[in-house]
Amino acid sequence: MGSRRIDKTDAHILNLLQESGRMKRNAIADLVSLSVPSVSERMRKLEGRGVIQGYHAVIDAKRLGMDITAFIRVSVDTSIHYGAMIDHVCEWVEVLELHSITGEGSHILKVRTRNTATLEVLLSQIQGWPGVIGTVTSIVLSTYKETRQLLVVPETESRRNL
């Protein structure tokens, strides 16, 4: 399988792919000074290790009528109900992210819905799940930065600026 470390070339390839997932392998090869087969092999290994988990289009939710973005903090009474809550959340396509958190609440959800009426329906469903004892919702007014891009640096270099 090769080394599990991210070297300078792997980091460069990962950063290029995050910037443009449709970049052709020959263009990547030129930028990292490798042959196309070498780039393909590195990408295959990164995919095999789960470092690259997929290639996706970035969709403008507002252009598709999904006008409301909200974060919902959910409080679940005991960890006995966590599994059921996670199962419920995974059934809702409006829920984009689910995180277990510290602080207020036990989980936070990032959701996108068409409007406040559909958000209200989603909230009423969540509040009816077993073990849910409360929710706190914040509706996003403006988004100035939203990304899944990570700065990838070789594991041998300092990460002092991260």
C-alpha positions as CSV (number, residue, x, y, z in Angstrom):
1,M,0.0,0.0,0.0
2,G,3.0,2.3,0.4
3,S,3.6,5.1,3.0
4,R,0.7,6.5,4.9
5,R,2.4,9.8,5.2
6,I,1.4,12.8,3.1
7,D,4.5,14.0,1.3
8,K,4.9,17.3,-0.6
9,T,3.7,15.9,-3.9
10,D,0.6,14.3,-2.3
11,A,-0.2,17.5,-0.6
12,H,0.2,19.4,-3.9
13,I,-2.1,17.0,-5.7
14,L,-4.7,17.1,-2.9
15,N,-4.7,20.9,-2.9
16,L,-5.1,21.0,-6.7
17,L,-8.0,18.6,-6.6
18,Q,-9.8,20.5,-3.9
19,E,-9.5,23.7,-6.0
20,S,-10.7,21.9,-9.1
21,G,-12.0,18.3,-8.8
22,R,-12.4,18.1,-12.6
23,M,-8.7,19.0,-13.3
24,K,-7.3,16.5,-15.8
25,R,-4.6,14.2,-14.6
26,N,-2.2,15.5,-17.3
27,A,-2.6,19.1,-16.0
28,I,-1.9,17.8,-12.4
29,A,1.1,15.9,-13.7
30,D,2.5,19.0,-15.3
31,L,2.1,21.0,-12.1
32,V,3.6,18.5,-9.8
33,S,6.4,17.4,-12.3
34,L,5.3,13.7,-12.5
35,S,4.1,11.5,-15.2
36,V,0.4,10.9,-15.7
37,P,0.7,7.2,-14.5
38,S,2.5,8.4,-11.4
39,V,-0.2,10.9,-10.6
40,S,-2.9,8.3,-11.2
41,E,-1.1,5.8,-8.9
42,R,-0.8,8.4,-6.1
43,M,-4.5,9.3,-6.5
44,R,-5.5,5.7,-6.5
45,K,-3.5,5.2,-3.2
46,L,-5.0,8.3,-1.6
47,E,-8.5,7.0,-2.6
48,G,-7.7,3.6,-1.2
49,R,-6.5,5.0,2.1
50,G,-9.7,7.1,2.4
51,V,-7.8,10.4,2.2
52,I,-9.8,11.2,-1.0
53,Q,-13.4,10.2,-0.2
54,G,-15.0,11.3,-3.5
55,Y,-15.3,14.0,-6.2
56,H,-18.4,16.2,-5.9
57,A,-20.0,19.2,-7.5
58,V,-20.5,22.3,-5.3
59,I,-24.2,23.3,-5.6
60,D,-25.6,26.7,-5.0
61,A,-28.5,25.9,-2.7
62,K,-30.3,29.2,-3.1
63,R,-30.4,28.7,-6.9
64,L,-32.3,25.5,-6.2
65,G,-34.8,27.2,-3.9
66,M,-33.2,26.1,-0.6
67,D,-33.3,29.5,0.9
68,I,-32.9,28.7,4.6
69,T,-29.7,27.5,6.3
70,A,-29.9,26.9,10.0
71,F,-28.0,25.3,12.8
72,I,-30.0,23.3,15.3
73,R,-28.6,22.4,18.7
74,V,-30.3,19.3,19.9
75,S,-30.3,18.2,23.6
76,V,-30.8,14.5,24.1
77,D,-31.5,13.4,27.6
78,T,-29.2,10.4,27.8
79,S,-26.7,8.6,25.6
80,I,-29.3,5.7,25.4
81,H,-31.1,7.8,22.7
82,Y,-28.0,8.9,20.7
83,G,-28.2,6.0,18.3
84,A,-31.9,6.5,17.6
85,M,-31.4,10.2,17.1
86,I,-28.5,9.6,14.6
87,D,-30.7,7.1,12.7
88,H,-33.5,9.7,12.5
89,V,-31.2,12.5,11.4
90,C,-29.7,10.3,8.6
91,E,-33.2,9.9,7.1
92,W,-33.6,13.6,6.5
93,V,-32.1,14.9,3.3
94,E,-32.4,18.5,4.7
95,V,-29.8,17.7,7.3
96,L,-26.3,18.3,5.8
97,E,-24.2,17.8,8.9
98,L,-24.5,16.1,12.3
99,H,-21.9,16.6,15.0
100,S,-21.7,15.5,18.6
101,I,-20.6,18.5,20.6
102,T,-19.6,19.8,24.0
103,G,-21.3,22.8,25.5
104,E,-25.0,23.6,25.1
105,G,-26.8,20.6,23.6
106,S,-25.4,17.2,22.7
107,H,-25.5,17.5,18.9
108,I,-25.6,20.2,16.3
109,L,-27.2,19.9,12.9
110,K,-26.6,22.0,9.8
111,V,-29.8,22.0,7.7
112,R,-31.0,23.6,4.5
113,T,-34.7,23.9,3.8
114,R,-36.9,25.8,1.2
115,N,-38.4,28.2,3.7
116,T,-39.4,28.8,7.3
117,A,-42.4,26.6,7.0
118,T,-40.3,23.6,6.0
119,L,-37.9,24.4,8.8
120,E,-40.8,24.4,11.2
121,V,-41.9,21.0,10.0
122,L,-38.3,19.6,10.4
123,L,-38.1,21.2,13.9
124,S,-41.4,19.6,15.0
125,Q,-40.2,16.2,13.8
126,I,-36.9,16.5,15.7
127,Q,-38.6,17.7,18.9
128,G,-40.8,14.6,18.7
129,W,-37.9,12.1,18.6
130,P,-37.5,9.9,21.7
131,G,-35.0,11.4,24.1
132,V,-35.0,14.9,22.6
133,I,-35.5,17.3,25.4
134,G,-34.9,20.6,23.6
135,T,-33.6,22.4,20.5
136,V,-32.1,25.8,19.9
137,T,-32.2,27.0,16.3
138,S,-30.1,29.8,14.7
139,I,-31.1,30.8,11.1
140,V,-28.2,32.0,9.0
141,L,-28.8,35.5,7.6
142,S,-25.6,35.8,5.5
143,T,-22.8,33.4,4.6
144,Y,-19.4,34.9,4.0
145,K,-17.3,31.7,3.9
146,E,-18.4,28.1,3.5
147,T,-15.9,25.5,2.4
148,R,-14.9,21.9,2.8
149,Q,-11.4,22.6,1.6
150,L,-8.5,21.8,3.9
151,L,-5.0,23.2,3.7
152,V,-3.0,20.1,3.1
153,V,0.7,20.3,4.0
154,P,3.3,17.5,3.9
155,E,3.5,15.7,7.3
156,T,7.2,16.5,7.4
157,E,6.6,20.3,7.4
158,S,5.7,22.5,10.3
159,R,2.0,23.1,10.9
160,R,2.7,26.2,13.0
161,N,0.3,28.4,10.9
162,L,-2.7,26.0,11.2
